[in-house]
Structure formats: structure tokens, C-alpha cells
mmCIF file of C-alpha atoms and ligand atoms in Angstrom:
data_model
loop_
_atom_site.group_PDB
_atom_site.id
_atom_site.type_symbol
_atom_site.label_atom_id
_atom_site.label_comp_id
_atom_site.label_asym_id
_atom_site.label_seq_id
_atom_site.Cartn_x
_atom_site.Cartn_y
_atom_site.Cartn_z
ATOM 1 C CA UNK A 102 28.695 -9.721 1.400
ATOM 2 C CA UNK A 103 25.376 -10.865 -0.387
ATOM 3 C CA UNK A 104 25.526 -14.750 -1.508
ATOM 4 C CA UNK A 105 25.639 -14.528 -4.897
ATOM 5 C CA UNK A 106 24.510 -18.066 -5.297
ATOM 6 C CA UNK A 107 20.413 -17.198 -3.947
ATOM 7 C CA UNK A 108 19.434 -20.221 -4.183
ATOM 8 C CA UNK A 109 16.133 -19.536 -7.165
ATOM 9 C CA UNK A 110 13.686 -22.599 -6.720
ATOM 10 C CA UNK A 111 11.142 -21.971 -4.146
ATOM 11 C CA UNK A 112 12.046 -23.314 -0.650
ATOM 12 C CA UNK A 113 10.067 -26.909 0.564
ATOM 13 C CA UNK A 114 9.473 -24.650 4.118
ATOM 14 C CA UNK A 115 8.264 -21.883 2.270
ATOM 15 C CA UNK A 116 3.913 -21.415 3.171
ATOM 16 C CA UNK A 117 1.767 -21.190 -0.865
ATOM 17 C CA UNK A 118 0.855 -17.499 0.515
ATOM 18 C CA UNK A 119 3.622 -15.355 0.476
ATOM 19 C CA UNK A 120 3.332 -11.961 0.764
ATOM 20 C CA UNK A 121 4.314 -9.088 -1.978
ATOM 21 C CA UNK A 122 5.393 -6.266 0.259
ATOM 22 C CA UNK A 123 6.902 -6.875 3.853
ATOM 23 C CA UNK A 124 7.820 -4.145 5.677
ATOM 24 C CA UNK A 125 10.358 -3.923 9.291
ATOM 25 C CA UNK A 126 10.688 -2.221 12.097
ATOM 26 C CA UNK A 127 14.142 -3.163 12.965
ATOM 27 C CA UNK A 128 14.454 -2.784 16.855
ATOM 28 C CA UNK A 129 16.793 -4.048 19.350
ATOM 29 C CA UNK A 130 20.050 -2.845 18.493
ATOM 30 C CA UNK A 131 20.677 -0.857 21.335
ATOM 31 C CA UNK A 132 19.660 -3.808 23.921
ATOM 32 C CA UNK A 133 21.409 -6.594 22.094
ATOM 33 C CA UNK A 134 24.375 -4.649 22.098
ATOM 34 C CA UNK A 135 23.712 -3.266 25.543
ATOM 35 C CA UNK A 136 23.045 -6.871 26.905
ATOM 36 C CA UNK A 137 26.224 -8.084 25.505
ATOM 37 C CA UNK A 138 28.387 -5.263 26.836
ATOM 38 C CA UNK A 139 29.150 -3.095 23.875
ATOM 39 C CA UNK A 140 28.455 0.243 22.754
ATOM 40 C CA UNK A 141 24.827 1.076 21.319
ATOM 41 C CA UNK A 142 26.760 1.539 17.775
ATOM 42 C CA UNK A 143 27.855 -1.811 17.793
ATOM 43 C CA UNK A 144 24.223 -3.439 18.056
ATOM 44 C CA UNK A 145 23.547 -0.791 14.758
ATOM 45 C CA UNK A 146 26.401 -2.740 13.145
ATOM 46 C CA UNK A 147 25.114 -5.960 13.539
ATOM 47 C CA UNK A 148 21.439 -5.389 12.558
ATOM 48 C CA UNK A 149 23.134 -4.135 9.326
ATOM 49 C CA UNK A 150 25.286 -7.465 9.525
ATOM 50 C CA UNK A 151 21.556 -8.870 9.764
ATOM 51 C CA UNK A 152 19.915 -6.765 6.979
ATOM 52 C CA UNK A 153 22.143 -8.587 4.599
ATOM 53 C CA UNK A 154 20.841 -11.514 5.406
ATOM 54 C CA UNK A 155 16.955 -10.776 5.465
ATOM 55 C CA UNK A 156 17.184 -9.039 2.438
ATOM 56 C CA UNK A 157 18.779 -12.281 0.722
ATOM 57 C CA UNK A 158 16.220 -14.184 2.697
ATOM 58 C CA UNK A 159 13.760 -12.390 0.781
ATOM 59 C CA UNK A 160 14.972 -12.556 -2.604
ATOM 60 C CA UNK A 161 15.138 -16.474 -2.008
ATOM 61 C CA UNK A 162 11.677 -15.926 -1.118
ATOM 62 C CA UNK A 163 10.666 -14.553 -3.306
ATOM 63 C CA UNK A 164 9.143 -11.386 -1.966
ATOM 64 C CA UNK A 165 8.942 -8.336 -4.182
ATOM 65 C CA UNK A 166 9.126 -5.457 -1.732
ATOM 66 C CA UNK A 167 10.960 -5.074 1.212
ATOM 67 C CA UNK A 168 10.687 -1.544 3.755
ATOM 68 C CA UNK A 169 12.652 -1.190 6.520
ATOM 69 C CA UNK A 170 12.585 1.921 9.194
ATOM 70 C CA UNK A 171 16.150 2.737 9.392
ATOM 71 C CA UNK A 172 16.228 6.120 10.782
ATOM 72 C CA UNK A 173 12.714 8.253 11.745
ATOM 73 C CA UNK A 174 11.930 11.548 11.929
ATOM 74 C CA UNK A 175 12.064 11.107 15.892
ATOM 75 C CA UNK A 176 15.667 9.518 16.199
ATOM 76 C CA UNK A 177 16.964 12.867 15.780
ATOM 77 C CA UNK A 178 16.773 13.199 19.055
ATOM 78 C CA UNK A 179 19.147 10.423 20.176
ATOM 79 C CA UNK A 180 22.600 11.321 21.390
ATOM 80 C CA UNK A 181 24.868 13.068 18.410
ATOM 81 C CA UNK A 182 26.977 10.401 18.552
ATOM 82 C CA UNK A 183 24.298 7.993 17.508
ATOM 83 C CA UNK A 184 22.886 10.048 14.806
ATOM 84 C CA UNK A 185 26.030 10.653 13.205
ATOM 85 C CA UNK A 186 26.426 6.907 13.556
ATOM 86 C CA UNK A 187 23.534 5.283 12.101
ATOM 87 C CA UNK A 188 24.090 8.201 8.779
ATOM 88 C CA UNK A 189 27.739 6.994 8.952
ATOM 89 C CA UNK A 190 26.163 3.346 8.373
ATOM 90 C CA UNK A 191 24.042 4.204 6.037
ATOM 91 C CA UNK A 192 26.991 5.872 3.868
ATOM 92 C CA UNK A 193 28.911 3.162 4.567
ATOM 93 C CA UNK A 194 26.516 0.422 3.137
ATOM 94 C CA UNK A 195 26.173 2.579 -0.158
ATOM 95 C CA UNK A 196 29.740 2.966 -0.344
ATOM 96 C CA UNK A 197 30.676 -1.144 0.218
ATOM 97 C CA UNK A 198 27.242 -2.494 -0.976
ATOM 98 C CA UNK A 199 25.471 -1.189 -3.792
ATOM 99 C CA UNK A 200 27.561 -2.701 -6.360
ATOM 100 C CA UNK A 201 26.279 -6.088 -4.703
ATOM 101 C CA UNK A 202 22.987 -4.883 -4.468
ATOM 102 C CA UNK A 203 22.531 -3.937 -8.022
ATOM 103 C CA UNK A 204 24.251 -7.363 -8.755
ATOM 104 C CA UNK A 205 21.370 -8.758 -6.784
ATOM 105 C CA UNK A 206 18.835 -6.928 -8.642
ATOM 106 C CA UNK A 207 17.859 -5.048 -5.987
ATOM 107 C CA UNK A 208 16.307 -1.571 -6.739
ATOM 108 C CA UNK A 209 16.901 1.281 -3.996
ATOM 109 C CA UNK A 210 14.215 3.447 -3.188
ATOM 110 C CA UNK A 211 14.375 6.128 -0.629
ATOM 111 C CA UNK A 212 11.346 7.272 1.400
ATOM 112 C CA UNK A 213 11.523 10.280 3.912
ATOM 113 C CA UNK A 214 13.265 13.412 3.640
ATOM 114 C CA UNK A 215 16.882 14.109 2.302
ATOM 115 C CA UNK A 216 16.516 17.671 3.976
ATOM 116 C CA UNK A 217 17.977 17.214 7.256
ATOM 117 C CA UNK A 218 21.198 14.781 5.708
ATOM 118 C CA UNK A 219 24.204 16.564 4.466
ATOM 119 C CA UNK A 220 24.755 16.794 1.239
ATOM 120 C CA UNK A 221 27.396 14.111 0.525
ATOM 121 C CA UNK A 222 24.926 11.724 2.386
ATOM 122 C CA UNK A 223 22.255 13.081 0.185
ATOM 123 C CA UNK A 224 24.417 12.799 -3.011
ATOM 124 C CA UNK A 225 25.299 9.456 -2.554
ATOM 125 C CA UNK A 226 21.418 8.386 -1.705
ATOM 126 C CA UNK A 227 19.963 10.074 -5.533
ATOM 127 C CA UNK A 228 22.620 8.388 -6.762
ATOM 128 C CA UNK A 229 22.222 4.620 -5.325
ATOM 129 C CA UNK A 230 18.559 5.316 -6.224
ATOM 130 C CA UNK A 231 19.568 6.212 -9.768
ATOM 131 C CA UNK A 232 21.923 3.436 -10.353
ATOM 132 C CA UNK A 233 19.885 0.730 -9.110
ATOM 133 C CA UNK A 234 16.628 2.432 -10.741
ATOM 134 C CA UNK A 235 16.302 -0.425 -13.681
ATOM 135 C CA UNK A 236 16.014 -3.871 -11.128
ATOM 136 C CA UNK A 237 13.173 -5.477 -10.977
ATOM 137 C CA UNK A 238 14.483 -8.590 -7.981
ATOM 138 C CA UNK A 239 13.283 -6.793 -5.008
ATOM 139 C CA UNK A 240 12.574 -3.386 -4.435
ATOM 140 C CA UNK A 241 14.285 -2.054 -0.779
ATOM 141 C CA UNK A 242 12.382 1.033 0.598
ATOM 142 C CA UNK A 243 14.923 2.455 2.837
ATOM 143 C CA UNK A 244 12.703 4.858 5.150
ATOM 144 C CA UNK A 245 15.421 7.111 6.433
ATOM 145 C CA UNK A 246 14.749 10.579 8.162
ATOM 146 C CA UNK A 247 10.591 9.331 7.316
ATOM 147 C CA UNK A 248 7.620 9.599 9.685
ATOM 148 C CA UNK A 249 4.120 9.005 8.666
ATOM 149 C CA UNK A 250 2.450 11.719 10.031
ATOM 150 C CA UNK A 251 5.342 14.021 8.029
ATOM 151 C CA UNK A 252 5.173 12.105 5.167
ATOM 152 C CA UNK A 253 0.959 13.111 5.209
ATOM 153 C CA UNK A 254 1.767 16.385 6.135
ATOM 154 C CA UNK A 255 4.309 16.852 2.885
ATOM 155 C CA UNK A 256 1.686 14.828 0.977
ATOM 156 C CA UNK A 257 -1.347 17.395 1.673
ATOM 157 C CA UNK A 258 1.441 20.232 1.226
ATOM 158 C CA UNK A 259 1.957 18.771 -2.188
ATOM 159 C CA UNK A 260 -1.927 18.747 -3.022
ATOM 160 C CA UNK A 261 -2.189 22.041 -2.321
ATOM 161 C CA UNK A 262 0.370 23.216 -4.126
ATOM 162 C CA UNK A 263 -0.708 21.423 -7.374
ATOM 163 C CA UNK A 264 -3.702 23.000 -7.089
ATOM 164 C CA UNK A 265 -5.918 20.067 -6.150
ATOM 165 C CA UNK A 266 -9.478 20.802 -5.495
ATOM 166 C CA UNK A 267 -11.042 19.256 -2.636
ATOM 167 C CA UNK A 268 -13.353 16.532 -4.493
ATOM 168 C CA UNK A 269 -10.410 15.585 -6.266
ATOM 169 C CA UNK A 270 -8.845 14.265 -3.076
ATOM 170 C CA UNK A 271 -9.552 10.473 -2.782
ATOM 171 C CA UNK A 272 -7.579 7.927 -1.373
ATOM 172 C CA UNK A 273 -5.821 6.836 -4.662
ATOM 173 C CA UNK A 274 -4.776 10.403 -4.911
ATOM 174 C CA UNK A 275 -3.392 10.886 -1.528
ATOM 175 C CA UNK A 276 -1.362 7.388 -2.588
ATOM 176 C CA UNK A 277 0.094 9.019 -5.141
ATOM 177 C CA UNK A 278 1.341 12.155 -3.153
ATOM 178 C CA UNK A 279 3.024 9.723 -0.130
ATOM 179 C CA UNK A 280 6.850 8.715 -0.737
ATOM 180 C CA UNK A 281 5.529 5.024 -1.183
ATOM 181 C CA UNK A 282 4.101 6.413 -4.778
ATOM 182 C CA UNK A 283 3.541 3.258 -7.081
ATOM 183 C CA UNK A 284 4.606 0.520 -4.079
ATOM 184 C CA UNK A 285 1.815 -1.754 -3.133
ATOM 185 C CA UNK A 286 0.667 -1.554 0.740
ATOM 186 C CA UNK A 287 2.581 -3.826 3.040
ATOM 187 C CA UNK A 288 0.507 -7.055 3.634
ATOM 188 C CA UNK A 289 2.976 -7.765 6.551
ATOM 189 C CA UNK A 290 4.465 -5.705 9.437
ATOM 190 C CA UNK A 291 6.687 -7.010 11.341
ATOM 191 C CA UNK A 292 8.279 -5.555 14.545
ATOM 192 C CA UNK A 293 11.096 -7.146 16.364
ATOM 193 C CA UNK A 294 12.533 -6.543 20.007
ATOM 194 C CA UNK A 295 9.071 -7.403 22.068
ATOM 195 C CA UNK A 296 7.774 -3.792 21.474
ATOM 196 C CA UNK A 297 4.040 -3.213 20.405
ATOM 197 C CA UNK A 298 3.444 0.098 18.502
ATOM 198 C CA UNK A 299 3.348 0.916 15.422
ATOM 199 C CA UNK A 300 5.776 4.132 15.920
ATOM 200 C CA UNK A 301 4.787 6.211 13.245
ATOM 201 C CA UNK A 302 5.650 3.785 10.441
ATOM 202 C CA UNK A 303 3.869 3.966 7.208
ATOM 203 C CA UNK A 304 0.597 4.919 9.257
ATOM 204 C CA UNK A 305 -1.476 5.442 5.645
ATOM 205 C CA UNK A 306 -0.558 2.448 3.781
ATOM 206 C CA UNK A 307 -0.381 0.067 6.919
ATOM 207 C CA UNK A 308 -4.296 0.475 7.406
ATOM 208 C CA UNK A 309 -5.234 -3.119 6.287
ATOM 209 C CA UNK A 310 -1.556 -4.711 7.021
ATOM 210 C CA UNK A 311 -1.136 -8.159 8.889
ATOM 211 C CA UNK A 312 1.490 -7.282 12.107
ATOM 212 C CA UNK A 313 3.798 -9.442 13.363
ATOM 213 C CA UNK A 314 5.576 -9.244 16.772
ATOM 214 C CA UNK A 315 8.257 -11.043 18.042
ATOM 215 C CA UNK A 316 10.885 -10.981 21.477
ATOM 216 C CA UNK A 317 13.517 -11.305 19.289
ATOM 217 C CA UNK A 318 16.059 -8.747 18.930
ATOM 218 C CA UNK A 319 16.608 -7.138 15.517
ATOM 219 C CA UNK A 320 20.628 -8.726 15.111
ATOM 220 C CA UNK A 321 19.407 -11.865 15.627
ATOM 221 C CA UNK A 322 15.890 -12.239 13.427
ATOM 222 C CA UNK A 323 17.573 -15.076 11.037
ATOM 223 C CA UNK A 324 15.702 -16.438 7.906
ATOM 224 C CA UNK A 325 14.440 -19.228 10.455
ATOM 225 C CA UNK A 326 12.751 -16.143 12.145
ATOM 226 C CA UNK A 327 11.642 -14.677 9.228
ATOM 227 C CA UNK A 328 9.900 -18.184 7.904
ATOM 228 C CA UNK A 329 8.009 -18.565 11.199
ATOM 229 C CA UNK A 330 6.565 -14.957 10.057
ATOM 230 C CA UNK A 331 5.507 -16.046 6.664
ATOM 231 C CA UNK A 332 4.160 -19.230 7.899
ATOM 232 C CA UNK A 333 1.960 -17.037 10.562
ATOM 233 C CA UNK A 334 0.765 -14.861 7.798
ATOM 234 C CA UNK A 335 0.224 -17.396 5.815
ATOM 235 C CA UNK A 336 -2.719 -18.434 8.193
ATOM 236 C CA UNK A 337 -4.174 -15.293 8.228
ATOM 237 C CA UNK A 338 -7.726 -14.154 7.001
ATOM 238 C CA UNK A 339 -7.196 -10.641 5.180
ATOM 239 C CA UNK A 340 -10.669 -9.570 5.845
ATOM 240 C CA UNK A 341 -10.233 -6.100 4.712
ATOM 241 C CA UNK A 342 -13.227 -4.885 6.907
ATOM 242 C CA UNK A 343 -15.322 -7.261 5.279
ATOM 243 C CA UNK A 344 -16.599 -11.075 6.359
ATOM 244 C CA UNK A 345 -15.264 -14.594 4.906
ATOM 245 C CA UNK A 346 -17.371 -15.794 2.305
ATOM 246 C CA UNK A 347 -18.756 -17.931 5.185
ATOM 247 C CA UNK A 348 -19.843 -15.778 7.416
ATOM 248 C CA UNK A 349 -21.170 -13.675 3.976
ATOM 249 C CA UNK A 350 -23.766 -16.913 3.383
ATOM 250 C CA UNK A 351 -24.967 -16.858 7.307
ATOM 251 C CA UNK A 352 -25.535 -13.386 7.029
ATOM 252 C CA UNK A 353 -27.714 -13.427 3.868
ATOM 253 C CA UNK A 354 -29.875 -16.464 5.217
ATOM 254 C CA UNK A 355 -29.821 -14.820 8.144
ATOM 255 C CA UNK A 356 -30.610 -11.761 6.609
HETATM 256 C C1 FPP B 603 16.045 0.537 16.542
HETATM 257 O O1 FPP B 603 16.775 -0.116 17.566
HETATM 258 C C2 FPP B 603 16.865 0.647 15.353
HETATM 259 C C3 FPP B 603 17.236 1.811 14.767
HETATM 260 C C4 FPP B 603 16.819 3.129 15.277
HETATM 261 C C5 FPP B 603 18.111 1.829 13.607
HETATM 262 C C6 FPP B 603 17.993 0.673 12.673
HETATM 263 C C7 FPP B 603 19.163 0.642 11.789
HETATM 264 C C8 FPP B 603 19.806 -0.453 11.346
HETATM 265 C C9 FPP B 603 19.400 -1.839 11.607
HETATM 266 C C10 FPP B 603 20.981 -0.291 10.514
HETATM 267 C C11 FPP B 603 20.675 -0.405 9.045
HETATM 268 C C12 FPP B 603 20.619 0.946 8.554
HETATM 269 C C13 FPP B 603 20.687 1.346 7.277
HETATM 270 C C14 FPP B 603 20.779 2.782 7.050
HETATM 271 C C15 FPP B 603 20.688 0.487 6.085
HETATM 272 P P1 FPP B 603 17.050 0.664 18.918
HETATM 273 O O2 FPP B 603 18.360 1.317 18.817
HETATM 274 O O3 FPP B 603 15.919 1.611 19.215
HETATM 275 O O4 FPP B 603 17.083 -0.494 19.931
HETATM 276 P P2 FPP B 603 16.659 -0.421 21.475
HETATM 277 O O5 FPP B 603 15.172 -0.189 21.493
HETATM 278 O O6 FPP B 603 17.039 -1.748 21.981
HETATM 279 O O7 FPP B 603 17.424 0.703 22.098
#
């Protein structure tokens, strides 16, 4: 259950520069659980157990978009049993959550495709969407059944089929056509478990994100965890391709 008492003032610990948009690669679960004797299923349970508490974490924080990579278009590929048990989950947390969430004023966005989910799964997923539509808290992409190259393909697809000329395509436009429509880029990535790749997660609007890495394993990425990444990317120079007005003035003089 969300704590309904967020706590609203900004935390002392908290760095001036907080980021808008964060986005997560949630991975671990299988080793955590794996390391600890259990079924793969079980470590899926507890990084849910643990997306509770980052996405209150966030709201404390302040942040105003959150995207996590629940499910990609890869995963399919797992054993049955774990595909039908991470969609099970994901019914499961509409079913005994969204009340909480909308009470939280978070507002549920999906990004991927519903295609491939059945249609009660689907169903319930227009309708958390729907329900929670009018929040303005924190906005929680769930990418479920999403890849990035897919969701270019589908976004080209949709071009096309509207007709679009080719001097009309810019990169605003192609913004527009992605799943992400009207959500600002993720200034932060952040990957847990140790692994370094960006495994086709929001490939397009990731171009200029900060990434952060860390050993730990998704279950157990606490709000301590989750500070130590703000703090880092608090330190960072966005650069954007560009030079800090520093290095602009030694360049001109130089120049
Ligand atoms: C990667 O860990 C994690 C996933 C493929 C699923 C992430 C899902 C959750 C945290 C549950 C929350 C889901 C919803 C729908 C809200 P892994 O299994 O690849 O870990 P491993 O690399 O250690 O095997």
C-alpha cells in the first residue's frame, strides 16, 4: 500500500537539480530471487513490492515523470510461465492498486503495444489509463510489450499513413508519432542489476539522457538508492552536444 501521508515539503537530502522525467530499467529480479533460493516469479513480486516504494519516493521528490520498462517486446521469449507471470502482475497491480494510485494523483500512461495482451489485460489497461487520465502528481509511463526500435517502426508506419510528406518529417514530428507523445525526454536513466546497455529502451527520446548504473538489484534500489542517483545527476553537465559557457569563451578568444 502507498503511504498516504507523502511527506510534501522538499527533503533537506534532496540535490537543488532535480530532474523532471526519470526513467528505469528495473533489472535483477530473476538473480535476487535466484540468489535467495526462490522462484524467478518471486524476485518479479518483490520489484513490484519495490515499485511502490520508488514511485512514492518520487512523488516526495518531487519528480513529474516516472517510466519504467516492465515488460519488452523481447521478454516474450522467456519461459510461458514467466510471461504469463509478469501480465498476471501487471493485472494484479491494476486490480489492488489503482484506486491508491489515483488517490496519489498518479496518472497512468501506457506505452507499447496492447496487441499481443489478451483482451481482459487490455481492457483493464484503457481503463486504468482512463480513470487516472485527470492527475497531474506524477505521470507513470508503464512501457509494457514496448521496444524502441518497434515503437519507430509503428511511428514511421503512422507517418505514412497520414500522408506525411517527406520535408514534413522533423524531429518534433517524429515526437509526436512515438508512444511518449507530449512527455518530456528522460533527463535520467537509470539501470539497476550491474548491467550496461541500454536494451532497446526509449532509444529516440534517450539521445541526450544522463545514465545511471548501479550493482544493485532492482528489489532492493530503496529511496536511499534512488537519492544517491539524484545527487549524481545533480553534478552533471547536460552539454547537449554543445560546450560550457567556459569552454564557449576559450574557444572564441581562441578563435
Ligand atoms: C528484469 O529483471 C525485469 C523484468 C523483465 C520485469 C520487471 C517487472 C517488474 C519489476 C514488476 C512490475 C511490473 C509491472 C507490470 C508494474 P530480470 O528478470 O531480467 O532479472 P535478471 O536479469 O536477474 O534475470
Amino acid at each position: 500500500m502507498l503511504n498516504k501521508r507523502v511527506n510534501q515539503s522538499k527533503p533537506e537530502e534532496l540535490p537543488e537539480k532535480i530532474p523532471t522525467h526519470i526513467a528505469i530499467i528495473m533489472d535483477g529480479n530473476g538473480r535476487w530471487a535466484i540468489s535467495r533460493g526462490l522462484p524467478r516469479l518471486a524476485g518479479h513480486r518483490a520489484g513490484t513490492e519495490n515499485l511502490r516504494r520508488v514511485i512514492e519516493a518520487c512523488i516526495e521528490f518531487g519528480i513529474k515523470y516516472l517510466t519504467i520498462y516492465a515488460f519488452s517486446t523481447e521478454n516474450w521469449g522467456r519461459p510461458p510461465a514467466e510471461v504469463h507471470g509478469l501480465m498476471r502482475i501487471l493485472e494484479d497491480v491494476i486490480d489492488r492498486e489503482l484506486q491508491e494510485l489515483h488517490d496519489q494523483g498518479v496518472q497512468l500512461h501506457h506505452i507499447g503495444r496492447l496487441d499481443r495482451l489478451s483482451k481482459n489485460l487490455r481492457k483493464k489497461v484503457i481503463h486504468a489509463v482512463e480513470f487516472t487520465k485527470r492527475n497531474t502528481r506524477l505521470v507513470l509511463n508503464v512501457a509494457f510489450n514496448y521496444g524502441g526500435r518497434d515503437e519507430i517502426v509503428v511511428a514511421i508506419q503512422r507517418m505514412i499513413a497520414d500522408g506525411m510528406k517527406a520535408e514534413q518529417v522533423t524531429d518534433e514530428l517524429v515526437s509526436q508519432y512515438l508512444f511518449t507523445a507530449g512527455v518530456p525526454d528522460p533527463d535520467l536513466i537509470i539501470r539497476t542489476s550491474g548491467e550496461l546497455r541500454g536494451s532497446n529502451f526509449l532509444i529516440w527520446q534517450g539521445a541526450y539522457s544522463e545514465w545511471y548504473f548501479t550493482p544493485t538489484f532492482w528489489p532492493d534500489f530503496d529511496r536511499e538508492e534512488l537519492l544517491r542517483a539524484l545527487r549524481e545527476y545533480a553534478h552533471r553537465d547536460r552539454r547537449y552536444g554543445g560546450l560550457m559557457p567556459l569552454q564557449e569563451d576559450t574557444a572564441t578568444h581562441a578563435g
